[in-house]
GROMACS .gro file of C-alpha atoms in nm:
model
  311
    1MET     CA    1   0.395  -1.707   1.395
    2VAL     CA    2   0.448  -1.983   1.218
    3THR     CA    3   0.797  -2.064   1.265
    4HIS     CA    4   0.778  -1.930   1.614
    5HIS     CA    5   0.518  -2.230   1.694
    6SER     CA    6   0.684  -2.486   1.485
    7LEU     CA    7   1.032  -2.408   1.695
    8SER     CA    8   0.844  -2.479   2.021
    9TYR     CA    9   0.649  -2.723   1.984
   10PHE     CA   10   0.825  -2.949   1.816
   11ASN     CA   11   1.196  -2.909   1.964
   12PRO     CA   12   1.292  -3.152   2.204
   13GLY     CA   13   1.327  -3.046   2.560
   14HIS     CA   14   1.478  -2.673   2.542
   15ARG     CA   15   1.413  -2.384   2.383
   16HIS     CA   16   1.546  -2.337   2.025
   17TRP     CA   17   1.828  -2.154   2.008
   18LEU     CA   18   1.614  -1.972   1.673
   19ILE     CA   19   1.313  -1.857   1.838
   20ARG     CA   20   1.497  -1.542   1.985
   21TYR     CA   21   1.526  -1.389   1.665
   22VAL     CA   22   1.161  -1.471   1.605
   23ASP     CA   23   1.037  -1.358   1.945
   24PHE     CA   24   0.946  -1.051   1.762
   25VAL     CA   25   0.581  -1.160   1.628
   26THR     CA   26   0.400  -1.172   1.962
   27GLY     CA   27   0.439  -0.884   2.039
   28GLY     CA   28   0.408  -0.803   1.678
   29PHE     CA   29   0.059  -0.900   1.672
   30VAL     CA   30  -0.013  -0.651   1.946
   31PHE     CA   31   0.177  -0.359   1.767
   32ALA     CA   32   0.018  -0.437   1.468
   33ALA     CA   33  -0.315  -0.436   1.651
   34GLY     CA   34  -0.247  -0.065   1.823
   35PHE     CA   35  -0.067   0.068   1.472
   36LEU     CA   36  -0.359   0.013   1.203
   37ALA     CA   37  -0.632   0.122   1.412
   38ALA     CA   38  -0.513   0.392   1.565
   39TYR     CA   39  -0.385   0.439   1.176
   40LEU     CA   40  -0.697   0.435   0.984
   41LEU     CA   41  -0.862   0.651   1.340
   42VAL     CA   42  -0.670   0.948   1.222
   43GLN     CA   43  -0.734   0.893   0.872
   44ASN     CA   44  -1.124   0.859   1.009
   45THR     CA   45  -1.275   1.251   0.981
   46ARG     CA   46  -1.589   1.111   0.929
   47SER     CA   47  -1.709   0.944   1.191
   48THR     CA   48  -1.806   1.045   1.588
   49CYS     CA   49  -1.586   0.989   1.845
   50ALA     CA   50  -1.883   0.764   1.995
   51GLU     CA   51  -1.913   0.555   1.738
   52ILE     CA   52  -1.530   0.480   1.710
   53SER     CA   53  -1.514   0.376   2.060
   54ARG     CA   54  -1.804   0.181   2.024
   55LYS     CA   55  -1.650   0.036   1.738
   56SER     CA   56  -1.290  -0.046   1.985
   57LEU     CA   57  -1.527  -0.128   2.261
   58ALA     CA   58  -1.671  -0.390   2.097
   59ARG     CA   59  -1.426  -0.511   1.905
   60GLY     CA   60  -1.181  -0.530   2.243
   61LEU     CA   61  -1.466  -0.765   2.416
   62ARG     CA   62  -1.515  -0.996   2.070
   63ILE     CA   63  -1.199  -1.068   2.134
   64ALA     CA   64  -1.171  -1.124   2.514
   65LEU     CA   65  -1.449  -1.292   2.456
   66VAL     CA   66  -1.275  -1.591   2.179
   67PHE     CA   67  -1.011  -1.581   2.443
   68LEU     CA   68  -1.264  -1.707   2.701
   69LEU     CA   69  -1.428  -1.932   2.463
   70ALA     CA   70  -1.081  -2.057   2.279
   71ASN     CA   71  -0.965  -2.150   2.639
   72LEU     CA   72  -1.299  -2.331   2.780
   73ALA     CA   73  -1.325  -2.532   2.492
   74VAL     CA   74  -0.965  -2.645   2.579
   75GLU     CA   75  -1.008  -2.708   2.920
   76VAL     CA   76  -1.268  -2.927   2.850
   77PHE     CA   77  -1.152  -3.140   2.537
   78VAL     CA   78  -0.795  -3.110   2.519
   79GLY     CA   79  -0.704  -3.072   2.913
   80GLY     CA   80  -0.313  -2.976   2.826
   81ASN     CA   81  -0.116  -2.769   2.578
   82GLY     CA   82   0.115  -3.041   2.428
   83LYS     CA   83   0.435  -2.883   2.628
   84GLY     CA   84   0.398  -3.052   2.961
   85LYS     CA   85   0.113  -2.804   3.137
   86THR     CA   86  -0.213  -2.891   3.277
   87PHE     CA   87  -0.509  -2.672   3.197
   88GLY     CA   88  -0.874  -2.736   3.391
   89VAL     CA   89  -1.175  -2.603   3.352
   90THR     CA   90  -1.178  -2.520   3.745
   91GLN     CA   91  -0.795  -2.424   3.828
   92PHE     CA   92  -0.905  -2.156   3.499
   93VAL     CA   93  -1.180  -2.011   3.614
   94THR     CA   94  -1.054  -2.028   3.976
   95ASN     CA   95  -0.758  -1.835   3.866
   96ILE     CA   96  -0.912  -1.645   3.609
   97GLY     CA   97  -0.839  -1.327   3.758
   98SER     CA   98  -0.472  -1.362   3.775
   99ILE     CA   99  -0.478  -1.466   3.402
  100LEU     CA  100  -0.697  -1.184   3.312
  101VAL     CA  101  -0.488  -0.916   3.501
  102VAL     CA  102  -0.109  -1.061   3.479
  103GLY     CA  103  -0.144  -1.281   3.147
  104ARG     CA  104  -0.074  -1.657   3.332
  105LYS     CA  105   0.042  -1.861   3.040
  106ASP     CA  106   0.095  -2.136   3.228
  107LEU     CA  107  -0.320  -2.155   3.291
  108ALA     CA  108  -0.438  -1.970   2.968
  109ALA     CA  109  -0.407  -2.125   2.625
  110PHE     CA  110  -0.451  -1.828   2.306
  111PRO     CA  111  -0.264  -1.558   2.646
  112ILE     CA  112  -0.189  -1.265   2.310
  113LEU     CA  113  -0.561  -1.253   2.243
  114LEU     CA  114  -0.595  -1.057   2.558
  115PRO     CA  115  -0.338  -0.784   2.481
  116ILE     CA  116  -0.468  -0.740   2.154
  117ALA     CA  117  -0.855  -0.705   2.305
  118TYR     CA  118  -0.711  -0.457   2.576
  119THR     CA  119  -0.578  -0.283   2.293
  120GLN     CA  120  -0.866  -0.223   2.092
  121PHE     CA  121  -1.018  -0.068   2.480
  122VAL     CA  122  -0.730   0.205   2.490
  123ILE     CA  123  -0.838   0.322   2.180
  124GLY     CA  124  -1.167   0.298   2.270
  125LEU     CA  125  -1.093   0.536   2.598
  126LEU     CA  126  -0.839   0.728   2.377
  127VAL     CA  127  -1.023   0.879   2.129
  128TRP     CA  128  -1.215   1.071   2.378
  129VAL     CA  129  -0.909   1.239   2.532
  130GLN     CA  130  -0.763   1.565   2.402
  131PRO     CA  131  -0.465   1.566   2.256
  132ILE     CA  132  -0.485   1.250   2.274
  133LYS     CA  133  -0.117   1.199   2.046
  134ARG     CA  134   0.051   1.367   2.316
  135VAL     CA  135  -0.168   1.177   2.625
  136SER     CA  136  -0.114   0.826   2.386
  137TRP     CA  137   0.284   0.909   2.427
  138VAL     CA  138   0.257   0.965   2.787
  139LEU     CA  139   0.071   0.573   2.855
  140THR     CA  140   0.361   0.461   2.648
  141VAL     CA  141   0.606   0.596   2.845
  142LEU     CA  142   0.441   0.532   3.182
  143LEU     CA  143   0.368   0.110   3.062
  144LEU     CA  144   0.710   0.087   2.963
  145GLY     CA  145   0.911   0.265   3.242
  146PHE     CA  146   0.689   0.027   3.423
  147CYS     CA  147   0.818  -0.265   3.255
  148MET     CA  148   1.142  -0.126   3.272
  149VAL     CA  149   1.182  -0.101   3.698
  150ALA     CA  150   0.925  -0.368   3.784
  151ASP     CA  151   0.890  -0.723   3.734
  152GLU     CA  152   0.688  -0.707   3.375
  153THR     CA  153   0.418  -0.932   3.353
  154TYR     CA  154   0.309  -1.116   3.033
  155ASN     CA  155  -0.019  -0.848   2.998
  156ALA     CA  156   0.187  -0.548   3.081
  157ARG     CA  157   0.468  -0.626   2.859
  158ASN     CA  158   0.274  -0.652   2.556
  159LEU     CA  159  -0.005  -0.438   2.595
  160ALA     CA  160   0.340  -0.147   2.580
  161MET     CA  161   0.397  -0.329   2.276
  162GLY     CA  162   0.006  -0.250   2.168
  163LEU     CA  163   0.064   0.149   2.350
  164VAL     CA  164   0.337   0.233   2.111
  165GLY     CA  165   0.209   0.125   1.773
  166ILE     CA  166  -0.123   0.275   1.886
  167SER     CA  167   0.149   0.679   1.974
  168LEU     CA  168   0.303   0.552   1.626
  169GLY     CA  169  -0.009   0.521   1.428
  170LEU     CA  170  -0.102   0.838   1.602
  171SER     CA  171   0.230   1.012   1.486
  172VAL     CA  172   0.220   0.945   1.093
  173SER     CA  173   0.094   1.168   0.815
  174ARG     CA  174  -0.247   1.210   0.754
  175ARG     CA  175  -0.132   1.147   0.385
  176GLY     CA  176  -0.066   0.908   0.176
  177SER     CA  177   0.079   0.523   0.323
  178PRO     CA  178   0.184   0.512   0.675
  179LEU     CA  179   0.551   0.415   0.567
  180ALA     CA  180   0.564   0.608   0.200
  181LEU     CA  181   0.913   0.728   0.334
  182GLY     CA  182   1.224   0.803   0.172
  183TRP     CA  183   1.507   0.513   0.053
  184GLU     CA  184   1.681   0.679   0.368
  185TRP     CA  185   1.434   0.585   0.595
  186LEU     CA  186   1.384   0.216   0.521
  187ALA     CA  187   1.722   0.162   0.530
  188GLY     CA  188   1.716   0.323   0.892
  189LEU     CA  189   1.469   0.064   0.964
  190ALA     CA  190   1.668  -0.207   0.836
  191ALA     CA  191   1.974  -0.083   1.003
  192GLY     CA  192   1.723  -0.104   1.292
  193ALA     CA  193   1.669  -0.441   1.292
  194VAL     CA  194   2.012  -0.530   1.200
  195PHE     CA  195   2.136  -0.408   1.586
  196TYR     CA  196   1.856  -0.555   1.760
  197MET     CA  197   1.911  -0.882   1.653
  198VAL     CA  198   2.316  -0.823   1.775
  199VAL     CA  199   2.170  -0.714   2.054
  200ILE     CA  200   2.001  -1.034   2.126
  201THR     CA  201   2.240  -1.220   2.031
  202ALA     CA  202   2.535  -1.062   2.216
  203TRP     CA  203   2.311  -1.015   2.514
  204GLY     CA  204   2.060  -1.332   2.494
  205ARG     CA  205   1.803  -1.080   2.637
  206ASP     CA  206   1.600  -0.815   2.562
  207ASN     CA  207   1.378  -0.568   2.759
  208ALA     CA  208   1.043  -0.379   2.723
  209LEU     CA  209   1.257  -0.064   2.573
  210ILE     CA  210   1.468  -0.286   2.330
  211TYR     CA  211   1.160  -0.506   2.213
  212ALA     CA  212   0.973  -0.200   2.138
  213PHE     CA  213   1.267  -0.124   1.913
  214GLY     CA  214   1.310  -0.433   1.786
  215ILE     CA  215   0.930  -0.474   1.667
  216THR     CA  216   0.939  -0.119   1.542
  217CYS     CA  217   1.235  -0.162   1.312
  218VAL     CA  218   1.179  -0.489   1.210
  219LEU     CA  219   0.810  -0.497   1.098
  220GLY     CA  220   0.880  -0.118   0.963
  221ALA     CA  221   1.163  -0.267   0.785
  222PHE     CA  222   0.926  -0.606   0.593
  223TYR     CA  223   0.625  -0.354   0.556
  224ALA     CA  224   0.798  -0.093   0.403
  225TRP     CA  225   1.060  -0.290   0.213
  226ALA     CA  226   0.743  -0.606   0.128
  227SER     CA  227   0.541  -0.284   0.002
  228ARG     CA  228   0.764  -0.139  -0.312
  229LEU     CA  229   0.787  -0.458  -0.453
  230LYS     CA  230   0.569  -0.514  -0.694
  231THR     CA  231   0.543  -0.923  -0.723
  232GLN     CA  232   0.228  -1.063  -0.782
  233GLY     CA  233   0.338  -1.483  -0.781
  234PRO     CA  234   0.243  -1.767  -0.547
  235ILE     CA  235   0.484  -1.635  -0.247
  236SER     CA  236   0.336  -1.285  -0.217
  237TRP     CA  237  -0.062  -1.454  -0.273
  238VAL     CA  238   0.008  -1.687   0.045
  239VAL     CA  239   0.145  -1.399   0.256
  240LEU     CA  240  -0.156  -1.184   0.192
  241LEU     CA  241  -0.408  -1.452   0.232
  242LEU     CA  242  -0.256  -1.584   0.565
  243GLY     CA  243  -0.194  -1.189   0.677
  244GLN     CA  244  -0.608  -1.144   0.593
  245TYR     CA  245  -0.661  -1.406   0.803
  246SER     CA  246  -0.416  -1.393   1.074
  247LEU     CA  247  -0.587  -1.389   1.426
  248PHE     CA  248  -0.844  -1.709   1.258
  249ALA     CA  249  -0.461  -1.831   1.148
  250TYR     CA  250  -0.354  -1.796   1.509
  251LEU     CA  251  -0.611  -2.006   1.610
  252ALA     CA  252  -0.594  -2.330   1.345
  253HIS     CA  253  -0.281  -2.383   1.401
  254ILE     CA  254  -0.268  -2.382   1.774
  255CYS     CA  255  -0.521  -2.662   1.736
  256LEU     CA  256  -0.313  -2.805   1.420
  257PHE     CA  257   0.001  -2.830   1.656
  258GLN     CA  258  -0.218  -2.968   1.958
  259VAL     CA  259  -0.348  -3.251   1.744
  260LEU     CA  260   0.004  -3.335   1.568
  261SER     CA  261   0.226  -3.289   1.948
  262ARG     CA  262  -0.052  -3.609   2.086
  263THR     CA  263   0.029  -3.815   1.765
  264ARG     CA  264   0.313  -4.036   1.692
  265LEU     CA  265   0.488  -3.821   1.427
  266LEU     CA  266   0.560  -3.572   1.731
  267LYS     CA  267   0.902  -3.744   1.720
  268PRO     CA  268   0.976  -3.817   1.367
  269LEU     CA  269   0.871  -3.404   1.287
  270MET     CA  270   1.110  -3.356   1.637
  271LYS     CA  271   1.356  -3.463   1.405
  272THR     CA  272   1.310  -3.214   1.147
  273GLN     CA  273   1.414  -2.872   1.366
  274GLY     CA  274   1.069  -2.709   1.275
  275LEU     CA  275   1.090  -2.801   0.944
  276ALA     CA  276   0.831  -3.033   0.850
  277PRO     CA  277   0.580  -2.819   1.118
  278PHE     CA  278   0.611  -2.520   0.932
  279PHE     CA  279   0.547  -2.653   0.575
  280ILE     CA  280   0.241  -2.882   0.735
  281ALA     CA  281   0.154  -2.590   0.894
  282VAL     CA  282   0.159  -2.359   0.572
  283ALA     CA  283  -0.042  -2.610   0.360
  284PHE     CA  284  -0.316  -2.637   0.633
  285LEU     CA  285  -0.400  -2.297   0.673
  286VAL     CA  286  -0.352  -2.202   0.306
  287GLY     CA  287  -0.648  -2.464   0.272
  288LEU     CA  288  -0.877  -2.403   0.504
  289CYS     CA  289  -0.813  -2.025   0.503
  290CYS     CA  290  -0.889  -2.051   0.125
  291ALA     CA  291  -1.195  -2.275   0.249
  292VAL     CA  292  -1.317  -2.026   0.518
  293ARG     CA  293  -1.306  -1.680   0.184
  294TYR     CA  294  -1.542  -1.944  -0.050
  295CYS     CA  295  -1.794  -2.039   0.303
  296ARG     CA  296  -1.798  -1.633   0.294
  297ARG     CA  297  -1.901  -1.616  -0.010
  298ARG     CA  298  -2.110  -1.807  -0.078
  299SER     CA  299  -2.334  -1.766   0.243
  300SER     CA  300  -2.402  -1.459   0.409
  301TRP     CA  301  -2.467  -1.645   0.809
  302VAL     CA  302  -2.114  -1.767   0.763
  303ASP     CA  303  -1.942  -1.431   0.653
  304SER     CA  304  -2.128  -1.275   0.944
  305ALA     CA  305  -2.022  -1.470   1.193
  306TYR     CA  306  -1.691  -1.456   1.069
  307HIS     CA  307  -1.653  -1.104   1.111
  308PHE     CA  308  -1.846  -1.150   1.437
  309ALA     CA  309  -1.565  -1.289   1.571
  310PHE     CA  310  -1.261  -1.191   1.390
  311GLY     CA  311  -1.328  -0.891   1.204
   0.00000   0.00000   0.00000
């Protein structure tokens, strides 16, 4: 995520050639939101359908509310996204239907929050359906098919990634880790990730089906292999910290880049091909997440506020 936006915000005038290789993080956010929620649903034998549905729908509403409030704040205090696009409260409100349904990246900031929220809504509704796994796969195939044959929109494409995550999360075993697989499966995921990179290199682009395949293999390979590394060094600590605060970190580092892109540091940072912004963002996020974690431990009010917005 940080690498993607470092290349995007601080690249002079054109799309950096490396972005295609980290583009999986956008849909990967939604995929992970669907996969983890669905996997926990499979493991949950105590809560009723009503309780699970209420929690999922409430989580989706909170994320949608964060999207709306964050965008209104950007419209009022910033007036643009630092990449040549201008925003405004009137423009945002006038086009709110298009933003919520289609996903207009040119009219809204933090657009990935909406597909994540919609993925939570889907889970909240799916718990009432039986057989849930079969229905989930049917919806996944239909939405992927729609994205393949129609002019796919930002929200539709990324919601499809959320549905892929949900369907896979519902399909894993009820026992053990969701990726407690043999080495042959891990090698297969790694091979699939390499194949995806080769395809987007040769073709220069992808479609919804290839994108879903790539996200599944790349995230699956990273998680499955990393889970077998029994390391406790500083890098592992940083990765775990930023992972625990990933949604908050997403918003925070975008705000940081918005500020940096409006200062005299913009041109010098562009000359580093994204390296300097990356390390600045990582240091900033580690410090900020540590501060938030400290405040949450010291204040129940801060903890409740954080849990309401990002829990």
